[in-house]
Amino acid sequence: MIPAPFSYFAPDTLEEALSLLGEYGESAKILAGGQSLLPLMAFRLVRPEVLVDLGGIEALSRYELAGGRLTIGSMVTHRTIELDHRITSRCDMLREALDVLGHVAIRNVGTVGGSLAHADPAGEWLAVALALDGRIMVTGPRGNRDVAADGFATGWMTSCLSPDEIVTGVRLDMPGPGTGSAFEEVARRHGDFAVVGVAARVSVEGEAVTGARIALAGAASTPIRAHRAEALLTGTTLSGPDLDAACEAAASETDPVADLHGSVEYKRRLARVLTRRAVSRAYRRASAPA
Amino acid sequence: MTRDLHSIVLNVNGDEVTVRVEARQTLAGMLRDQLGLTGTNLGCEHGVCGACTVLLGGRTARSCTLLAVQANGRSVTTVEGLAADGDPLHPVQQAFADHHALQCGFCTPGFLLTTIEYLDEEPEADPDSIRERLSANLCRCTGYHNIVAAVKDLLERRTGR
Amino acid sequence: MKQVGEALPRREDGRLLRGRARYMADLAFDDSLDAIVVRSPFARARILSIDASAALAADGVVAVLTADDLVGVEPALTRQFYSLTPAFIERHQVFLGPYREPVLARDRVSRMGEPVAFLIATDRRAAEDAAELVEVDYEPLDPIVDPLRAIAPGSDLVVSDVPGNIQASFHIIVGDPTSAVEAAERKVSGRFRIGRSVGSPIETRGAVGIPATGSEPLTVWSSTQIPHILRAYLAEFLRCPEEDLRVAAPDMGGSFGGGIYAEELLVAFAARLLGQPVRWLEDRRENLANARHSRDQIIDALLAYDTSGSFRALEMHIVQDCGSANLFGLTLPFNIASHARGQFAIDHFDVTGLCVLTNKTRNTPVRGAGRPEATFVLDRLVDMAATDLGIDPADLRHRNLIPAREMPRDMGMLYRDGAPMVYDSGDFPDQLRTALEAFDYWGKRRRQDEAAGSNLALGIGVSSHVEATGLGPHETARVEIDDSGTVVLTCGSNPHGQSHATTLAQVAGETLGIRYDRIETRFGDTGLLERGGGTFGSRSAVTAGAVVHGASVELRRRILDLASEMLECDPADLIIRDGYVSPRGVPGISVSFAELATGGAPLRAEDEFVPPTVTLGSGTHIASVAVDRETGVVNLTGYVVVDDCGTVLNPMVVDGQQHGGVAHGIGNALLEEAVYDEGGQLLSGTFIDYLLPTAADVPDIEIIHRPHPTPLNTLGVKGAGEGSTASAPGAIANAVVDALRPLRIEINELPITPQRLVELIRAAEAEQVEGLAGN
């Protein structure tokens, strides 16, 4: 299993990378960590003529936690974030999502930007970005733009990126005081793609939910937000019937694609069950004294 | 299409090497075919089985899903780098032997390197995480029982329990 | 020095741990070419044309072989792997139809992955690039995927000379099952489905053909379990004498079932044709689609018993999906039949088995080979009966186990080797008692409900199995002392992880009075030993163990005879220690093996062991599980194995085999399934979708040996390699059912995927709600 031949470029700067993309157009593909791309190339399901490796662009390997906002350069590896206690201690959802994102050997190489740009429907990063009001930073020949995570993925493994654009990073709102978060997923084995995963962020004042974000991975052709469920939770104290209604809503907002590991019905059920678990845990965390 | 060749320099098991590789050559392919380091085994070539795990800059990576050119300028440790011929086994290798943690041996290099990274970590790993950590590598022979026992033993020795 | 039975460290480990093993892909030969197989993308199609001209024009391509190029050789495999005796065929009403598997497809393909062309290039990259250029024009046909539809009247045929798509069948009757079923007070029955699975060694297969030179015959290195048998098939294919061929196996990265493969024949043919070594290395996708699969049966079964809980009769009807060709004849369903009664006294027995052809890849016996299937069905029936009778399954089991005093017990049928099937030894009640105690079964039962969480249900399941091991027909070994005084052990059976170089050397070493780690071992090379069997069916410790022992006893006699001449001392008064022979009590006087070896006469003994029939290993497993009622996820929380493999050659090694067997069984129980869609396309074609168990899916496993040596070989050894695979699915299925016992679900299908379990839970809940509404 050897990829079809291609030409390889390792630019040192974003400008160079953009000019290569401009030159080669749709025949070029960006290589980030390669943990999703290289297996597809080995199967020859993807066969770019040109590969532009962003690994040499130092500016993309930085990240910063400042003022409740986490900004991650696209070439930062999953593992780098996972091992930064300042981040994982502030965001349970991120810690829990990273723990089930592949295996360490993948997280050592795979990158945040690569994962986002791949737009896998079961991708943990995009679900987390949806739940943390993420903005995906993009650069291209027409300049820089910020894209809301909600809307970034436009279909099965496709995004709103044009072929000459590059994801440079993502900005996430870290849960603040009075906000709890959680990530729940069912995968067939530890480290496998989620059958369904749920990222939940819940803000609480007193006992009442003042805001909620629920994002689901593996529940549609892209990661999705469960907007109706979020609205149903807001203002409640997470009583049984309120939570039931929200979980039902979340399940009904999904549009799962059946595969070997789950039928449409099973994935809907997981969406309901895991929404309950993630939301409940996030709520408990929000309510717990800091 | 013509072959896109690149010269890369990397440190392999402590030695600096310069290799001319085709762009599509994987790190595993380069190690095996060009450097003759056949201890890195290929089990699936799509990044699942973990047999081809090496250390890249001290951290595990699957050499089947990494291009050799991506490793340019980096340091790589393969199973051959753990103990020189004639030297005693590396403590992790020895623990695997002591616990009968290998049978056919094909997945073993990957498990050794996964274990070495795990033991190197700060803060010290929790023994309850061994199975999840080792789930990165597939073994069809041992049922993992003795691999887990070997790693537990190493972890306990490390922490002096 | 006592060596047999000791947990001596493995001699294999040093080089394996240092990355110095030589697996198939590590072998290098001068001027070697790389081959790739162009395969059918369709399950069933006519081949209208093959155009290799573009591929031939590509860089580095040396040849593209199609069926038309296979001149002067047999174009298909046609000889079945096992032969059956006329008495067996008559007694069990055996029908055996033709077997035919083309080496390269001509005119039509009958499964996805069938080899259509063999492309040879200067290197692997060139081969892969050019393979895409071979243009094959297919006319797709509707495939036959469902075995029940394949045997329905009017079905299309997978191959024209197998009417009804039934390639083989048998019918076993023991006692008077019809009357016994009629007379029995209670019955449970069900239709059970065992998912298709793939052996999945972590090393994929491979083979290299090397042309004959002046001194060396045409040689094939293959990652095969059966070098000598492969040589016989190669000789038939190439139409040459076996002496003109050498087959050898390198280090192997596992192998859990095999057979003979077209690629092994093609590398030899291509090497002979091109005059250069030709290497073929399988990739993982090829392995998952094209290595022989296993399991995949639909079994209708019925257990009849009395209200006292006494088992009366067992009936089974087995439909075995064999895929497109059936090299192994009756093996899989007959293995189910011969293990179907397990450890229980069931006097009346009726089993039919059908081997059905479909447009899927071919089946082979894989680790367990019929035993996990048989054990799962029986375990489920027993627990269903326990529920029906309102008694604990462990109690019901105990009431029906064959007591030790009834050993040996004739089971009233023949085994596949034609010999009467006799349980030769064992103490099943002791095995169950030991397992229950080690597991704290009754204590855990009492605490079961308290320990459960809101979403989690806890369950315990018991399984017991028997395992006929050490199948013949023969195994060969030679033990000799070379000029340097080194003891060299050569055996036909070759290892792929089983530790032959340790355990067989322990047997030889103890007999010869030399440490096992000073013995040189050689396996699996027809160039070294004229005859040999191989490693399959948990046979090596039994057959190779016995023959190494036999040869070593003979060599010891010769050593002592020679030494007695040199030392002028009666052989009975001589002892051997560490490779030196000396008169008892006179350690100062001695003669070394090296001195004896230079004496002139070759110090060598070769032996062949022909086992009278199989020996009976057995085991009892108890598993505990935590079931997430909402997601259907099953986690194993505890596992105990009590095993009887007769004399234990090396407990560390045997434990390792048991651990591996349990994990394989866990895979079959919960994870692994080769899935085809209605078009005959394999959906589980990568390791992303074909799920092997990981360390996180397997619990700690406690193993207890309760050995009862067999009288059937000098060592008392029974096989141990597969048995643990047999009980894991049944133990786990019973534990899951037990966890959900308020719902009274029944698990009849493997693997127990979370989705399937949720469907069962939902259906049971709906039924309960309906029941309540009706009240």
CSV table of C-alpha atoms in Angstrom, one decimal, chain B residues 1 3 21-22 24-25 29 32-34 36-46 48-49 51 79-90 92-109 111-112 130-146 148-149 152, chain C residues 9-10 12-14 16-23 25-26 59 123-126 128-129 197-204 252-254 256 279 282-285 288 366-367 496-499 652-657 659-661 663-664 667-668 672 685-688 690 692-702:
chain,number,residue,atom,x,y,z
B,1,MET,CA,5.0,11.0,-13.3
B,3,ARG,CA,9.9,10.4,-9.0
B,21,VAL,CA,14.0,9.3,-0.6
B,22,GLU,CA,11.0,9.5,-2.9
B,24,ARG,CA,5.9,9.1,-1.2
B,25,GLN,CA,8.3,6.9,0.8
B,29,GLY,CA,9.6,2.2,4.2
B,32,ARG,CA,13.3,-0.9,6.3
B,33,ASP,CA,14.3,-0.6,2.7
B,34,GLN,CA,17.0,2.0,2.8
B,36,GLY,CA,17.9,-2.1,6.5
B,37,LEU,CA,16.3,-1.6,9.9
B,38,THR,CA,13.7,-4.4,9.5
B,39,GLY,CA,12.8,-4.5,13.2
B,40,THR,CA,10.1,-2.0,12.4
B,41,ASN,CA,7.3,-4.2,11.1
B,42,LEU,CA,4.4,-3.2,9.0
B,43,GLY,CA,1.1,-4.8,10.0
B,44,CYS,CA,-1.6,-2.7,8.4
B,45,GLU,CA,0.0,0.3,6.7
B,46,HIS,CA,-3.0,2.4,7.6
B,48,VAL,CA,-4.3,1.2,13.2
B,49,CYS,CA,-2.2,-1.8,14.4
B,51,ALA,CA,3.3,-2.6,14.9
B,79,VAL,CA,13.7,-1.2,18.2
B,80,GLU,CA,17.3,-1.7,17.0
B,81,GLY,CA,18.3,1.4,19.0
B,82,LEU,CA,17.2,0.0,22.3
B,83,ALA,CA,20.1,-2.3,22.9
B,84,ALA,CA,23.2,-2.8,20.8
B,85,ASP,CA,24.0,-6.3,19.7
B,86,GLY,CA,26.0,-7.9,22.4
B,87,ASP,CA,24.7,-5.5,25.1
B,88,PRO,CA,22.2,-6.6,27.7
B,89,LEU,CA,18.6,-6.0,26.8
B,90,HIS,CA,17.0,-2.7,27.6
B,92,VAL,CA,11.7,-2.8,28.9
B,93,GLN,CA,12.9,-5.6,26.6
B,94,GLN,CA,14.0,-7.6,29.6
B,95,ALA,CA,10.7,-7.2,31.4
B,96,PHE,CA,8.9,-8.4,28.2
B,97,ALA,CA,11.1,-11.5,28.2
B,98,ASP,CA,10.6,-12.1,32.0
B,99,HIS,CA,6.8,-11.9,31.7
B,100,HIS,CA,6.5,-13.9,28.4
B,101,ALA,CA,4.9,-10.7,26.9
B,102,LEU,CA,5.6,-11.8,23.4
B,103,GLN,CA,4.9,-14.9,21.3
B,104,CYS,CA,5.4,-14.4,17.5
B,105,GLY,CA,7.2,-11.1,18.2
B,106,PHE,CA,5.8,-9.2,15.2
B,107,CYS,CA,3.9,-6.6,17.2
B,108,THR,CA,6.6,-6.5,19.9
B,109,PRO,CA,8.8,-3.6,18.7
B,111,PHE,CA,4.7,-2.4,22.1
B,112,LEU,CA,8.3,-1.8,23.4
B,130,ILE,CA,-2.0,0.7,31.2
B,131,ARG,CA,-4.7,-1.1,29.2
B,132,GLU,CA,-6.0,2.0,27.6
B,133,ARG,CA,-2.5,3.2,26.8
B,134,LEU,CA,-1.6,-0.2,25.3
B,135,SER,CA,-4.8,-0.3,23.3
B,136,ALA,CA,-2.8,1.7,20.7
B,137,ASN,CA,-1.1,-1.5,19.6
B,138,LEU,CA,-2.7,-4.8,18.4
B,139,CYS,CA,-1.4,-8.2,19.4
B,140,ARG,CA,-3.1,-11.4,18.3
B,141,CYS,CA,-1.0,-13.9,20.3
B,142,THR,CA,-0.7,-12.9,23.9
B,143,GLY,CA,-4.1,-11.7,24.8
B,144,TYR,CA,-2.2,-8.7,26.3
B,145,HIS,CA,-2.3,-10.2,29.8
B,146,ASN,CA,1.5,-10.6,30.1
B,148,VAL,CA,0.1,-5.6,30.9
B,149,ALA,CA,2.0,-7.5,33.6
B,152,LYS,CA,2.8,-2.9,35.5
C,9,PRO,CA,12.4,-18.6,29.8
C,10,ARG,CA,11.9,-18.6,26.0
C,12,GLU,CA,13.1,-17.2,21.0
C,13,ASP,CA,12.9,-13.9,22.8
C,14,GLY,CA,16.3,-12.3,22.4
C,16,LEU,CA,12.6,-11.0,18.6
C,17,LEU,CA,13.0,-8.3,21.2
C,18,ARG,CA,16.0,-6.8,19.4
C,19,GLY,CA,14.2,-6.6,16.1
C,20,ARG,CA,16.4,-9.3,14.6
C,21,ALA,CA,13.6,-11.6,13.5
C,22,ARG,CA,13.4,-12.4,9.9
C,23,TYR,CA,9.8,-12.3,8.9
C,25,ALA,CA,9.2,-9.1,4.3
C,26,ASP,CA,12.6,-9.0,5.9
C,59,ASP,CA,8.1,1.5,-15.8
C,123,ASP,CA,10.0,-3.3,-7.1
C,124,ARG,CA,6.8,-2.9,-5.1
C,125,ARG,CA,6.2,0.7,-6.0
C,126,ALA,CA,6.3,0.0,-9.7
C,128,GLU,CA,1.4,-1.1,-7.4
C,129,ASP,CA,1.5,1.7,-9.9
C,197,SER,CA,-14.3,-13.7,11.2
C,198,VAL,CA,-10.8,-13.4,10.0
C,199,GLY,CA,-7.7,-15.0,11.6
C,200,SER,CA,-5.8,-11.7,11.4
C,201,PRO,CA,-2.2,-12.4,12.3
C,202,ILE,CA,-0.5,-9.1,12.7
C,203,GLU,CA,1.9,-10.1,10.0
C,204,THR,CA,0.1,-10.5,6.7
C,252,MET,CA,6.1,-15.8,11.2
C,253,GLY,CA,4.1,-13.0,12.8
C,254,GLY,CA,1.3,-15.3,13.9
C,256,PHE,CA,-4.3,-18.6,13.2
C,279,ARG,CA,8.3,-12.1,-4.0
C,282,GLU,CA,0.1,-9.3,1.1
C,283,ASP,CA,-1.3,-6.1,2.4
C,284,ARG,CA,-3.8,-5.8,5.1
C,285,ARG,CA,-6.7,-5.1,2.9
C,288,LEU,CA,-9.0,-9.0,5.3
C,366,VAL,CA,-9.2,-20.6,12.4
C,367,ARG,CA,-8.2,-20.8,16.0
C,496,HIS,CA,4.4,-19.0,14.5
C,497,GLY,CA,4.6,-17.8,18.1
C,498,GLN,CA,3.9,-21.1,19.9
C,499,SER,CA,7.5,-21.4,21.4
C,652,MET,CA,4.4,-20.0,31.2
C,653,VAL,CA,4.0,-20.9,27.6
C,654,VAL,CA,0.7,-22.7,28.1
C,655,ASP,CA,-0.7,-19.7,30.1
C,656,GLY,CA,0.3,-17.5,27.2
C,657,GLN,CA,-1.6,-19.7,24.7
C,659,HIS,CA,-4.5,-15.8,27.3
C,660,GLY,CA,-4.3,-15.4,23.6
C,661,GLY,CA,-7.1,-17.9,23.0
C,663,ALA,CA,-8.7,-12.7,23.7
C,664,HIS,CA,-9.4,-14.2,20.3
C,667,GLY,CA,-13.0,-10.7,19.7
C,668,ASN,CA,-15.4,-13.3,18.3
C,672,GLU,CA,-14.9,-9.1,15.1
C,685,GLY,CA,-12.1,-4.2,4.6
C,686,THR,CA,-9.7,-2.4,6.9
C,687,PHE,CA,-8.5,-2.5,10.5
C,688,ILE,CA,-10.7,0.6,11.0
C,690,TYR,CA,-12.6,-5.1,11.3
C,692,LEU,CA,-9.5,-6.9,16.8
C,693,PRO,CA,-9.7,-6.8,20.6
C,694,THR,CA,-7.2,-4.4,22.2
C,695,ALA,CA,-5.6,-4.5,25.7
C,696,ALA,CA,-8.6,-2.4,26.8
C,697,ASP,CA,-11.1,-5.0,25.7
C,698,VAL,CA,-9.5,-7.9,27.5
C,699,PRO,CA,-9.6,-8.3,31.3
C,700,ASP,CA,-6.9,-9.8,33.6
C,701,ILE,CA,-7.2,-13.6,33.2
C,702,GLU,CA,-6.6,-16.0,35.9
